[in-house]
Tab-separated table of C-alpha atoms in Angstrom:
chain	number	residue	atom	x	y	z
A	14	MET	CA	0.000	0.000	0.000
A	15	ASN	CA	1.295	3.422	-0.911
A	16	ARG	CA	1.817	5.988	1.733
A	17	THR	CA	2.015	9.736	1.716
A	18	ILE	CA	3.819	12.380	3.711
A	19	ARG	CA	1.795	14.651	5.965
A	20	VAL	CA	3.183	17.834	7.454
A	21	ASP	CA	2.480	18.875	11.014
A	22	TRP	CA	2.240	22.524	10.008
A	23	PRO	CA	2.498	24.167	13.432
A	24	SER	CA	5.760	22.261	14.018
A	25	CYS	CA	7.328	22.985	10.637
A	26	ALA	CA	9.927	25.747	10.760
A	27	ALA	CA	10.938	25.736	7.096
A	28	ARG	CA	14.380	24.216	7.636
A	29	GLY	CA	14.096	22.557	4.247
A	30	LEU	CA	15.997	19.311	4.869
A	31	CYS	CA	13.054	17.283	3.618
A	32	ALA	CA	13.218	18.842	0.175
A	33	GLU	CA	16.933	18.088	-0.021
A	34	LEU	CA	16.458	14.461	1.001
A	35	LEU	CA	13.321	13.741	-1.022
A	36	PRO	CA	13.243	16.090	-4.023
A	37	GLU	CA	11.204	13.424	-5.845
A	38	ARG	CA	8.188	14.368	-3.711
A	39	ILE	CA	8.982	17.563	-1.828
A	40	ARG	CA	9.828	21.049	-3.042
A	41	LEU	CA	9.784	24.270	-1.103
A	42	ASP	CA	7.410	27.197	-1.499
A	43	GLU	CA	8.582	30.793	-1.667
A	44	TRP	CA	8.744	30.965	2.137
A	45	GLY	CA	10.658	27.702	2.485
A	46	PHE	CA	7.798	25.469	3.562
A	47	PRO	CA	7.384	22.033	1.975
A	48	ILE	CA	5.025	21.354	-0.899
A	49	VAL	CA	4.333	17.625	-0.886
A	50	GLU	CA	3.293	16.142	-4.203
A	51	GLY	CA	2.361	12.564	-4.940
A	52	GLU	CA	2.439	9.360	-2.950
A	53	VAL	CA	5.408	7.543	-1.536
A	54	THR	CA	5.824	4.440	-3.667
A	55	PRO	CA	7.655	1.393	-2.223
A	56	GLU	CA	10.786	2.420	-4.186
A	57	LEU	CA	10.830	5.770	-2.424
A	58	ALA	CA	10.045	4.402	1.039
A	59	ARG	CA	13.663	4.412	2.251
A	60	LEU	CA	14.302	7.989	1.150
A	61	ALA	CA	10.988	9.111	2.591
A	62	LYS	CA	11.813	7.562	5.971
A	63	ALA	CA	15.164	9.314	5.909
A	64	ALA	CA	13.471	12.636	5.206
A	65	VAL	CA	10.972	12.087	8.018
A	66	SER	CA	13.646	11.252	10.575
A	67	ALA	CA	15.958	14.056	9.446
A	68	CYS	CA	13.403	16.758	10.222
A	69	PRO	CA	14.790	18.676	13.207
A	70	HIS	CA	11.256	19.562	14.317
A	71	ARG	CA	9.756	16.113	13.731
A	72	ALA	CA	7.146	17.790	11.570
A	73	LEU	CA	6.728	15.027	8.978
A	74	ARG	CA	4.855	11.763	9.180
A	75	LEU	CA	4.363	8.892	6.802
A	76	VAL	CA	0.682	8.033	6.754
A	77	ALA	CA	-1.526	5.748	4.677
A	78	ALA	CA	-2.448	7.356	1.359
A	79	ARG	CA	-6.159	8.096	1.127
B	17	MET	CA	-38.742	23.463	16.114
B	18	LEU	CA	-35.645	24.726	17.897
B	19	LEU	CA	-37.093	28.092	18.737
B	20	ALA	CA	-40.691	26.982	19.316
B	21	GLY	CA	-40.527	27.774	23.038
B	22	VAL	CA	-38.941	31.217	22.779
B	23	GLY	CA	-42.080	32.946	24.053
B	24	ASP	CA	-41.984	30.890	27.269
B	25	GLY	CA	-38.547	32.144	28.339
B	26	PRO	CA	-35.320	30.159	28.719
B	27	SER	CA	-36.043	28.388	32.047
B	28	LEU	CA	-35.860	24.635	32.532
B	29	SER	CA	-39.411	24.473	33.918
B	30	ALA	CA	-40.833	26.253	30.861
B	31	HIS	CA	-38.775	24.007	28.604
B	32	ARG	CA	-39.996	20.804	30.291
B	33	ALA	CA	-43.589	22.080	30.383
B	34	ARG	CA	-43.551	22.596	26.638
B	35	PHE	CA	-41.346	19.755	25.439
B	36	GLY	CA	-41.792	17.104	28.134
B	37	ALA	CA	-39.234	14.976	29.963
B	38	LEU	CA	-35.817	14.173	28.572
B	39	PRO	CA	-36.117	11.247	26.151
B	40	THR	CA	-34.024	8.179	27.041
B	41	PRO	CA	-33.234	6.308	23.813
B	42	ASP	CA	-30.449	3.722	23.798
B	43	LEU	CA	-27.516	4.039	21.428
B	44	ASP	CA	-29.161	2.092	18.592
B	45	ALA	CA	-32.262	4.244	18.814
B	46	VAL	CA	-30.117	7.397	18.734
B	47	LEU	CA	-28.198	6.164	15.703
B	48	SER	CA	-31.273	5.203	13.725
B	49	ALA	CA	-33.165	8.421	14.544
B	50	VAL	CA	-30.364	10.865	13.707
B	51	GLY	CA	-29.519	8.765	10.647
B	52	ALA	CA	-33.099	8.792	9.394
B	53	ALA	CA	-33.352	12.544	9.981
B	54	ALA	CA	-30.029	13.059	8.154
B	55	VAL	CA	-28.712	15.389	10.851
B	56	ALA	CA	-25.481	17.002	9.672
B	57	GLY	CA	-23.045	19.124	11.654
B	58	ARG	CA	-23.999	22.817	11.780
B	59	GLY	CA	-20.601	24.187	12.643
B	60	GLY	CA	-19.786	24.581	8.957
B	61	ALA	CA	-18.377	21.275	7.748
B	62	GLY	CA	-21.731	19.484	7.528
B	63	PHE	CA	-20.441	16.029	8.477
B	64	PRO	CA	-23.223	13.421	9.030
B	65	PHE	CA	-23.843	13.321	12.786
B	66	ALA	CA	-24.837	9.629	12.824
B	67	ARG	CA	-21.462	8.622	11.372
B	68	LYS	CA	-19.692	10.647	14.014
B	69	VAL	CA	-21.693	8.989	16.803
B	70	ALA	CA	-21.049	5.541	15.335
B	71	ALA	CA	-17.297	6.238	15.127
B	72	ALA	CA	-17.208	7.471	18.722
B	73	ALA	CA	-19.375	4.593	19.961
B	74	ALA	CA	-16.911	2.075	18.524
B	75	GLY	CA	-14.211	3.461	20.846
B	76	LYS	CA	-13.429	1.382	23.912
B	77	ARG	CA	-12.367	4.122	26.292
B	78	ARG	CA	-14.695	6.386	28.283
B	79	HIS	CA	-16.459	8.791	25.933
B	80	VAL	CA	-16.367	12.567	26.057
B	81	VAL	CA	-19.178	14.808	24.827
B	82	VAL	CA	-18.411	18.417	23.857
B	83	VAL	CA	-20.860	21.211	23.087
B	84	ASN	CA	-19.173	23.907	21.028
B	85	LEU	CA	-20.790	27.335	21.387
B	86	SER	CA	-17.641	29.168	20.409
B	87	GLU	CA	-18.768	31.042	17.317
B	88	GLY	CA	-15.559	32.600	16.106
B	89	GLU	CA	-17.207	34.165	13.095
B	90	PRO	CA	-18.303	37.688	14.022
B	91	ALA	CA	-21.128	37.605	11.463
B	92	SER	CA	-22.710	34.509	13.040
B	93	ALA	CA	-25.139	34.763	15.948
B	94	LYS	CA	-27.153	31.551	15.791
B	95	ASP	CA	-25.433	29.726	18.645
B	96	THR	CA	-25.603	32.852	20.765
B	97	ALA	CA	-29.325	33.127	20.032
B	98	LEU	CA	-29.865	29.491	20.972
B	99	ALA	CA	-27.913	29.873	24.216
B	100	LEU	CA	-29.870	32.944	25.262
B	101	LEU	CA	-33.321	31.813	24.120
B	102	ALA	CA	-33.338	28.017	24.260
B	103	PRO	CA	-30.279	26.768	26.193
B	104	HIS	CA	-32.003	23.560	27.308
B	105	GLN	CA	-32.624	22.593	23.717
B	106	ILE	CA	-28.831	22.437	23.256
B	107	LEU	CA	-28.119	20.769	26.593
B	108	ASP	CA	-30.892	18.181	26.088
B	109	GLY	CA	-29.255	16.979	22.875
B	110	ALA	CA	-25.863	16.573	24.545
B	111	GLU	CA	-27.306	14.904	27.648
B	112	VAL	CA	-29.450	12.368	25.751
B	113	VAL	CA	-26.520	11.269	23.587
B	114	ALA	CA	-24.122	11.225	26.553
B	115	ARG	CA	-26.532	8.941	28.416
B	116	ALA	CA	-26.807	6.674	25.369
B	117	LEU	CA	-22.989	6.499	25.285
B	118	ARG	CA	-22.989	5.851	29.070
B	119	THR	CA	-20.759	8.779	29.858
B	120	LYS	CA	-21.339	11.586	32.314
B	121	GLU	CA	-18.580	13.838	31.038
B	122	ILE	CA	-19.970	16.767	29.063
B	123	HIS	CA	-17.893	19.854	28.306
B	124	VAL	CA	-19.496	23.099	27.160
B	125	VAL	CA	-17.316	25.714	25.479
B	126	THR	CA	-18.533	29.316	25.325
B	127	PRO	CA	-16.913	32.315	23.619
B	128	GLN	CA	-15.186	34.736	25.988
B	129	GLU	CA	-16.043	37.646	23.678
B	130	ARG	CA	-19.796	36.973	24.160
B	131	PRO	CA	-20.103	36.825	27.959
B	132	ALA	CA	-23.913	36.613	27.867
B	133	VAL	CA	-23.577	33.112	26.404
B	134	ALA	CA	-21.562	31.820	29.358
B	135	ASP	CA	-24.040	33.461	31.762
B	136	ALA	CA	-27.003	31.813	30.048
B	137	ILE	CA	-25.322	28.395	29.954
B	138	THR	CA	-24.175	28.622	33.583
B	139	ARG	CA	-27.735	29.423	34.648
B	140	ALA	CA	-29.141	26.571	32.582
B	141	VAL	CA	-26.610	24.033	33.888
B	142	ASP	CA	-27.313	25.127	37.483
B	143	GLU	CA	-31.050	24.650	36.917
B	144	ARG	CA	-30.455	21.162	35.585
B	145	ALA	CA	-28.179	20.240	38.488
B	146	ALA	CA	-30.797	21.468	40.994
B	147	ALA	CA	-33.512	19.426	39.257
B	148	GLU	CA	-31.312	16.322	39.349
B	149	THR	CA	-30.684	16.761	43.056
B	150	ARG	CA	-34.417	17.138	43.735
B	151	GLY	CA	-35.077	14.031	41.655
B	152	GLY	CA	-32.356	12.113	43.502
B	153	ARG	CA	-30.686	11.078	40.271
B	154	GLY	CA	-27.095	11.329	39.163
B	155	GLY	CA	-26.974	13.693	36.227
B	156	PRO	CA	-24.105	14.477	33.894
B	157	ARG	CA	-21.054	16.372	35.096
B	158	TRP	CA	-21.217	19.605	33.106
B	159	GLN	CA	-17.842	21.303	32.747
B	160	LEU	CA	-17.822	24.833	31.374
B	161	HIS	CA	-14.918	26.379	29.492
B	162	SER	CA	-14.285	29.782	27.981
B	163	ALA	CA	-12.642	30.042	24.562
B	164	ALA	CA	-10.388	33.028	23.906
B	165	PRO	CA	-11.506	35.562	21.285
B	166	GLY	CA	-10.512	34.916	17.700
B	167	PHE	CA	-11.812	33.462	14.488
B	168	VAL	CA	-10.010	30.128	14.864
B	169	SER	CA	-10.668	29.458	18.595
B	170	GLY	CA	-13.920	27.675	17.823
B	171	GLN	CA	-12.241	25.204	15.491
B	172	ALA	CA	-12.589	21.635	16.814
B	173	GLN	CA	-8.885	20.962	17.440
B	174	ALA	CA	-8.461	24.345	19.109
B	175	VAL	CA	-11.364	23.530	21.423
B	176	LEU	CA	-9.816	20.160	22.315
B	177	GLU	CA	-6.522	21.896	23.109
B	178	LEU	CA	-8.390	24.261	25.420
B	179	LEU	CA	-10.069	21.323	27.189
B	180	ALA	CA	-6.662	19.668	27.595
B	181	GLY	CA	-5.425	22.761	29.434
B	182	ARG	CA	-3.227	24.066	26.638
B	183	PRO	CA	-3.635	27.307	24.639
B	184	GLY	CA	-6.806	26.998	22.540
B	185	LEU	CA	-5.073	27.098	19.170
B	186	PRO	CA	-5.435	24.713	16.243
B	187	VAL	CA	-3.091	21.720	16.102
B	188	THR	CA	-2.725	18.946	13.563
B	189	ALA	CA	-5.370	16.230	13.864
B	190	TRP	CA	-3.839	12.890	12.946
B	191	GLN	CA	-7.149	11.170	13.587
B	192	PRO	CA	-10.781	12.379	13.767
B	193	GLU	CA	-11.621	13.387	17.348
B	194	ALA	CA	-14.474	10.857	17.390
B	195	ILE	CA	-11.744	8.197	17.300
B	196	SER	CA	-9.023	9.960	19.274
B	197	GLY	CA	-9.951	13.278	20.857
B	198	LEU	CA	-9.485	14.622	24.381
B	199	ASP	CA	-6.619	12.624	26.016
B	200	GLY	CA	-6.922	10.190	23.097
B	201	ARG	CA	-10.466	9.253	24.143
B	202	PRO	CA	-13.415	8.992	21.708
B	203	THR	CA	-14.839	12.503	21.692
B	204	LEU	CA	-18.150	13.589	20.270
B	205	LEU	CA	-17.703	17.299	19.614
B	206	SER	CA	-20.498	19.185	17.882
B	207	ASN	CA	-21.745	22.676	17.373
B	208	ALA	CA	-24.549	24.012	19.609
B	209	GLU	CA	-27.156	24.007	16.841
B	210	THR	CA	-26.297	20.408	15.944
B	211	TRP	CA	-27.041	19.364	19.535
B	212	ALA	CA	-30.314	21.296	19.489
B	213	GLN	CA	-31.325	19.609	16.223
B	214	VAL	CA	-30.430	16.236	17.742
B	215	ALA	CA	-32.660	17.023	20.730
B	216	ALA	CA	-35.548	17.864	18.387
B	217	VAL	CA	-35.104	14.652	16.394
B	218	LEU	CA	-34.908	12.445	19.487
B	219	ARG	CA	-37.909	14.121	21.110
B	220	LEU	CA	-40.147	14.100	18.025
B	221	GLY	CA	-38.848	11.020	16.233
B	222	PRO	CA	-37.614	11.295	12.656
B	223	LEU	CA	-41.128	11.220	11.153
B	224	ARG	CA	-42.545	14.155	13.067
B	225	TYR	CA	-39.222	15.974	12.715
B	226	ALA	CA	-39.661	15.626	8.936
B	227	ALA	CA	-42.973	17.507	9.078
B	228	HIS	CA	-40.738	20.495	8.303
B	229	GLY	CA	-38.286	20.577	5.453
B	230	THR	CA	-38.107	18.417	2.352
B	231	PHE	CA	-37.845	14.689	1.719
B	232	ALA	CA	-34.105	14.898	1.061
B	233	GLU	CA	-33.450	17.452	3.786
B	234	PRO	CA	-35.807	17.095	6.731
B	235	GLY	CA	-36.057	19.733	9.420
B	236	THR	CA	-34.845	23.282	9.753
B	237	THR	CA	-31.659	25.292	9.816
B	238	LEU	CA	-30.720	28.438	11.649
B	239	LEU	CA	-29.602	31.346	9.493
B	240	THR	CA	-27.949	34.595	10.556
B	241	LEU	CA	-28.716	37.634	8.390
B	242	PRO	CA	-28.082	41.340	8.760
B	243	HIS	CA	-31.164	43.324	9.801
B	244	GLU	CA	-32.742	44.969	6.756
B	245	SER	CA	-32.711	48.544	8.040
B	246	ASP	CA	-29.856	48.187	10.562
B	247	PRO	CA	-27.197	45.978	8.942
B	248	ASP	CA	-24.987	45.978	12.052
B	249	THR	CA	-27.631	44.036	13.936
B	250	ALA	CA	-27.743	40.308	13.288
B	251	VAL	CA	-31.077	38.544	12.897
B	252	VAL	CA	-31.330	34.795	13.505
B	253	VAL	CA	-34.144	32.890	11.823
B	254	GLU	CA	-35.095	29.224	11.927
B	255	THR	CA	-35.911	28.230	8.367
B	256	ALA	CA	-37.341	24.952	7.090
B	257	TYR	CA	-35.355	23.422	4.232
B	258	GLY	CA	-37.226	24.051	0.988
B	259	THR	CA	-38.269	27.587	1.961
B	260	PRO	CA	-37.911	29.968	-1.003
B	261	TRP	CA	-34.895	32.235	-0.527
B	262	VAL	CA	-37.060	35.209	-1.431
B	263	SER	CA	-39.109	34.757	1.724
B	264	VAL	CA	-35.891	34.715	3.781
B	265	LEU	CA	-34.133	37.600	2.042
B	266	GLY	CA	-36.956	39.741	0.637
B	267	ALA	CA	-35.777	42.219	-1.972
B	268	ALA	CA	-32.123	41.393	-1.176
B	269	VAL	CA	-32.598	38.027	-2.940
B	270	ASP	CA	-31.664	39.724	-6.234
B	271	ARG	CA	-28.322	40.960	-4.926
B	272	PRO	CA	-25.110	38.947	-4.749
B	273	VAL	CA	-25.181	37.036	-1.449
B	274	LEU	CA	-22.236	35.732	0.529
B	275	LEU	CA	-23.329	32.317	1.838
B	276	GLY	CA	-21.565	30.562	4.690
B	277	GLY	CA	-19.970	33.687	6.081
B	278	PHE	CA	-16.340	34.777	5.870
B	279	HIS	CA	-15.204	31.272	4.871
B	280	GLY	CA	-18.082	31.012	2.444
B	281	THR	CA	-18.902	31.413	-1.208
B	282	TRP	CA	-20.588	34.118	-3.264
B	283	ALA	CA	-23.914	33.415	-4.946
B	284	GLY	CA	-24.077	35.808	-7.889
B	285	ALA	CA	-26.872	38.347	-8.344
B	286	GLY	CA	-30.143	36.551	-9.019
B	287	VAL	CA	-28.833	33.029	-8.342
B	288	LEU	CA	-31.017	32.665	-5.249
B	289	ALA	CA	-34.070	34.425	-6.717
B	290	GLY	CA	-35.907	31.291	-7.861
B	291	ALA	CA	-34.124	28.907	-5.483
B	292	ARG	CA	-35.020	27.304	-2.176
B	293	VAL	CA	-32.996	26.895	1.008
B	294	SER	CA	-31.153	23.629	0.448
B	295	ARG	CA	-27.621	22.576	1.277
B	296	VAL	CA	-27.787	19.898	-1.413
B	297	ASP	CA	-28.850	22.330	-4.170
B	298	LEU	CA	-26.176	24.814	-3.119
B	299	GLN	CA	-23.507	22.121	-3.119
B	300	GLN	CA	-24.418	21.192	-6.682
B	301	GLN	CA	-23.658	24.784	-7.666
B	302	GLY	CA	-20.370	24.792	-5.811
B	303	LEU	CA	-21.863	26.913	-3.027
B	304	THR	CA	-21.971	26.272	0.715
B	305	LEU	CA	-24.279	27.327	3.523
B	306	GLY	CA	-21.591	26.580	6.119
B	307	ALA	CA	-22.704	27.663	9.564
B	308	GLY	CA	-25.686	29.508	8.076
B	309	VAL	CA	-24.379	33.063	7.762
B	310	VAL	CA	-26.123	34.836	4.876
B	311	LEU	CA	-24.742	38.248	3.890
B	312	PRO	CA	-26.316	40.116	0.960
B	313	LEU	CA	-23.877	42.568	-0.616
B	314	PRO	CA	-24.869	45.987	0.734
B	315	THR	CA	-26.459	48.156	-1.972
B	316	GLY	CA	-23.950	50.246	-3.894
B	317	GLN	CA	-20.944	48.327	-2.498
B	318	CYS	CA	-18.229	46.915	-4.692
B	319	PRO	CA	-18.081	43.111	-4.217
B	320	ILE	CA	-14.312	43.106	-4.691
B	321	ALA	CA	-13.766	45.759	-2.026
B	322	PHE	CA	-16.240	43.961	0.264
B	323	THR	CA	-14.369	40.670	-0.176
B	324	TRP	CA	-11.014	42.389	0.329
B	325	GLU	CA	-12.172	43.743	3.692
B	326	ILE	CA	-13.046	40.205	4.785
B	327	VAL	CA	-9.819	38.666	3.463
B	328	ASP	CA	-7.837	41.358	5.237
B	329	TYR	CA	-9.686	40.586	8.476
B	330	LEU	CA	-9.121	36.843	8.022
B	331	ALA	CA	-5.399	37.375	7.413
B	332	GLY	CA	-5.271	39.148	10.770
B	333	GLN	CA	-7.041	36.225	12.403
B	334	SER	CA	-4.371	33.676	11.500
B	335	ALA	CA	-3.140	31.984	14.669
B	336	GLN	CA	0.367	32.539	13.189
B	337	ARG	CA	1.290	28.928	13.804
B	338	CYS	CA	1.463	27.437	10.333
B	339	GLY	CA	3.929	28.895	7.853
B	340	PRO	CA	1.748	28.912	4.725
B	341	CYS	CA	-1.104	30.634	6.582
B	342	ARG	CA	1.149	33.095	8.440
B	343	ASN	CA	2.917	34.130	5.234
B	344	GLY	CA	0.294	33.410	2.628
B	345	LEU	CA	-2.809	35.090	4.018
B	346	PRO	CA	-1.252	38.560	4.404
B	347	ALA	CA	0.235	38.252	0.898
B	348	LEU	CA	-3.153	37.181	-0.433
B	349	ALA	CA	-4.928	40.034	1.345
B	350	ALA	CA	-2.415	42.516	-0.077
B	351	GLU	CA	-2.900	41.222	-3.611
B	352	VAL	CA	-6.707	41.253	-3.331
B	353	GLY	CA	-6.272	44.788	-1.996
B	354	ARG	CA	-4.353	45.751	-5.143
B	355	LEU	CA	-7.238	44.335	-7.168
B	356	ALA	CA	-9.861	46.191	-5.149
B	357	THR	CA	-8.081	49.520	-5.426
B	358	GLY	CA	-7.294	49.144	-9.123
B	359	ASN	CA	-3.556	49.164	-8.472
B	360	PRO	CA	-1.799	48.517	-11.821
B	361	ALA	CA	0.711	46.198	-10.091
B	362	VAL	CA	-2.042	43.632	-9.438
B	363	SER	CA	-1.686	40.172	-10.928
B	364	TRP	CA	-4.570	37.709	-11.329
B	365	THR	CA	-2.046	34.885	-11.652
B	366	ARG	CA	-0.457	35.882	-8.354
B	367	ILE	CA	-3.835	35.758	-6.581
B	368	ALA	CA	-4.509	32.293	-7.995
B	369	GLU	CA	-0.998	31.174	-7.030
B	370	LEU	CA	-1.384	32.371	-3.431
B	371	VAL	CA	-4.778	30.663	-3.161
B	372	GLY	CA	-3.061	27.417	-4.186
B	373	LEU	CA	-0.210	27.974	-1.717
B	374	VAL	CA	-2.436	28.301	1.352
B	375	GLU	CA	-5.069	25.669	0.573
B	376	ARG	CA	-4.857	22.440	2.610
B	377	ARG	CA	-1.566	23.579	4.102
B	378	GLY	CA	-2.473	24.257	7.698
B	379	ALA	CA	-3.564	22.542	10.892
B	380	CYS	CA	-7.054	24.002	10.635
B	381	ALA	CA	-9.441	25.061	7.884
B	382	HIS	CA	-8.700	28.783	8.201
B	383	PRO	CA	-6.468	29.020	5.107
B	384	ASP	CA	-8.852	26.754	3.168
B	385	GLY	CA	-11.854	28.896	4.060
B	386	THR	CA	-10.034	32.078	3.076
B	387	ALA	CA	-8.924	30.493	-0.191
B	388	ARG	CA	-12.502	29.377	-0.875
B	389	LEU	CA	-13.777	32.924	-0.436
B	390	VAL	CA	-11.200	34.397	-2.822
B	391	ARG	CA	-11.699	31.653	-5.395
B	392	SER	CA	-15.435	32.232	-5.282
B	393	MET	CA	-14.944	35.994	-5.718
B	394	LEU	CA	-12.812	35.368	-8.818
B	395	THR	CA	-15.445	33.166	-10.464
B	396	THR	CA	-18.681	34.824	-9.336
B	397	PHE	CA	-17.514	38.351	-10.091
B	398	ASP	CA	-15.350	37.667	-13.132
B	399	ASP	CA	-16.740	40.760	-14.914
B	400	GLU	CA	-15.972	43.015	-11.946
B	401	VAL	CA	-12.555	41.375	-11.551
B	402	GLY	CA	-11.845	42.133	-15.200
B	403	LEU	CA	-12.811	45.783	-14.715
B	404	HIS	CA	-10.584	46.065	-11.655
B	405	LEU	CA	-7.658	44.491	-13.489
B	406	ALA	CA	-8.106	47.275	-16.020
B	407	GLY	CA	-7.974	49.786	-13.173
B	408	ARG	CA	-11.693	50.558	-13.048
B	409	CYS	CA	-14.319	49.667	-10.503
B	410	GLY	CA	-17.650	50.341	-12.127
B	411	ARG	CA	-19.368	51.270	-8.847
């Protein structure tokens, strides 16, 4: 089952590591906050987990895609 | 139905004299009645109440019931009206469902900026407690809370934060509160009018409840409108679904009407003229009734300037917690302002881009509601928008 990345917006401080670690799915808006596009396919799962755990504010979560 | 007893005053004795004793349905009876009557949440989102109860009922831990009277929207007055005129209608709904869920824990959240609401609810809860004591029964434990002023303080997650003893600001909901709400417990949180509608359904039964309204949409809805001759005064009316809009709005039915309040959508001039009050019909046209705020565009006002004023207000009401909202709403308000004032630097593309940048990118629905309003302005008033882009207003 595919998953997707959800942002805990109040926690996000626009550090931008996620976009560096998972450019396949995350880019940054003009203020530096993540724009998440598309689901996390099994091939991307490892990179996505790395991006989630690299967030200094723990503002990302992998959740089931709806 | 909700306001039937207004002439008798707000006391518990008058309420019981008119409406009889509190009904005592079990959970299955509650679910089938509110399902048959198609009760939907009246806080704005319109989620089916029966599904919410079923989700909460499936939870194993002790249930929590929450009555949300915190109307953050300044243009809305329906929950205030209910609290002042028919508080027991609201409290009955919460108590009947709490009993069916076998919980005694009921929280009631009132808006600090409308102190009369807390007074009315405190009085009503005291009356109920006194009646329970006289009857020798153990009633619910009513716990009252006061939500800080602000547009977003009435949002469900903000209310749960307040109940948990933290600042009443929106946080990310990883699960619906019916599954994991206060302290992770199944929490049935609904708007005051929803609870009052539930009380009416459970007292009358779905068949008699459906004596008002239409087959698809039984019952009534509360609407808040500006007073015809004194627009700063809000008027609350209880309207059966299927009522022609013209009998609600009078001559204003031909004007553009903002439906659903500051997070709502614009019905263009004449759209409501031949139509009836129906959430389903509105939804088919991409419109929403939200929490029932109905604002006809004041005569002679420019709809773009009117919308700008609201967007500017909403930008100021951001809780400043989520980056896209904190940055995006002021930028959006500024750009809509350029449009409204015919500033040549305005860019339609930039407005559309900012709408996209704030939508679904926050803990609560505040950015989404603001985006919805702007989007609706762009489509409903495309002629006026075109004029403004060319530096003219036309009013």
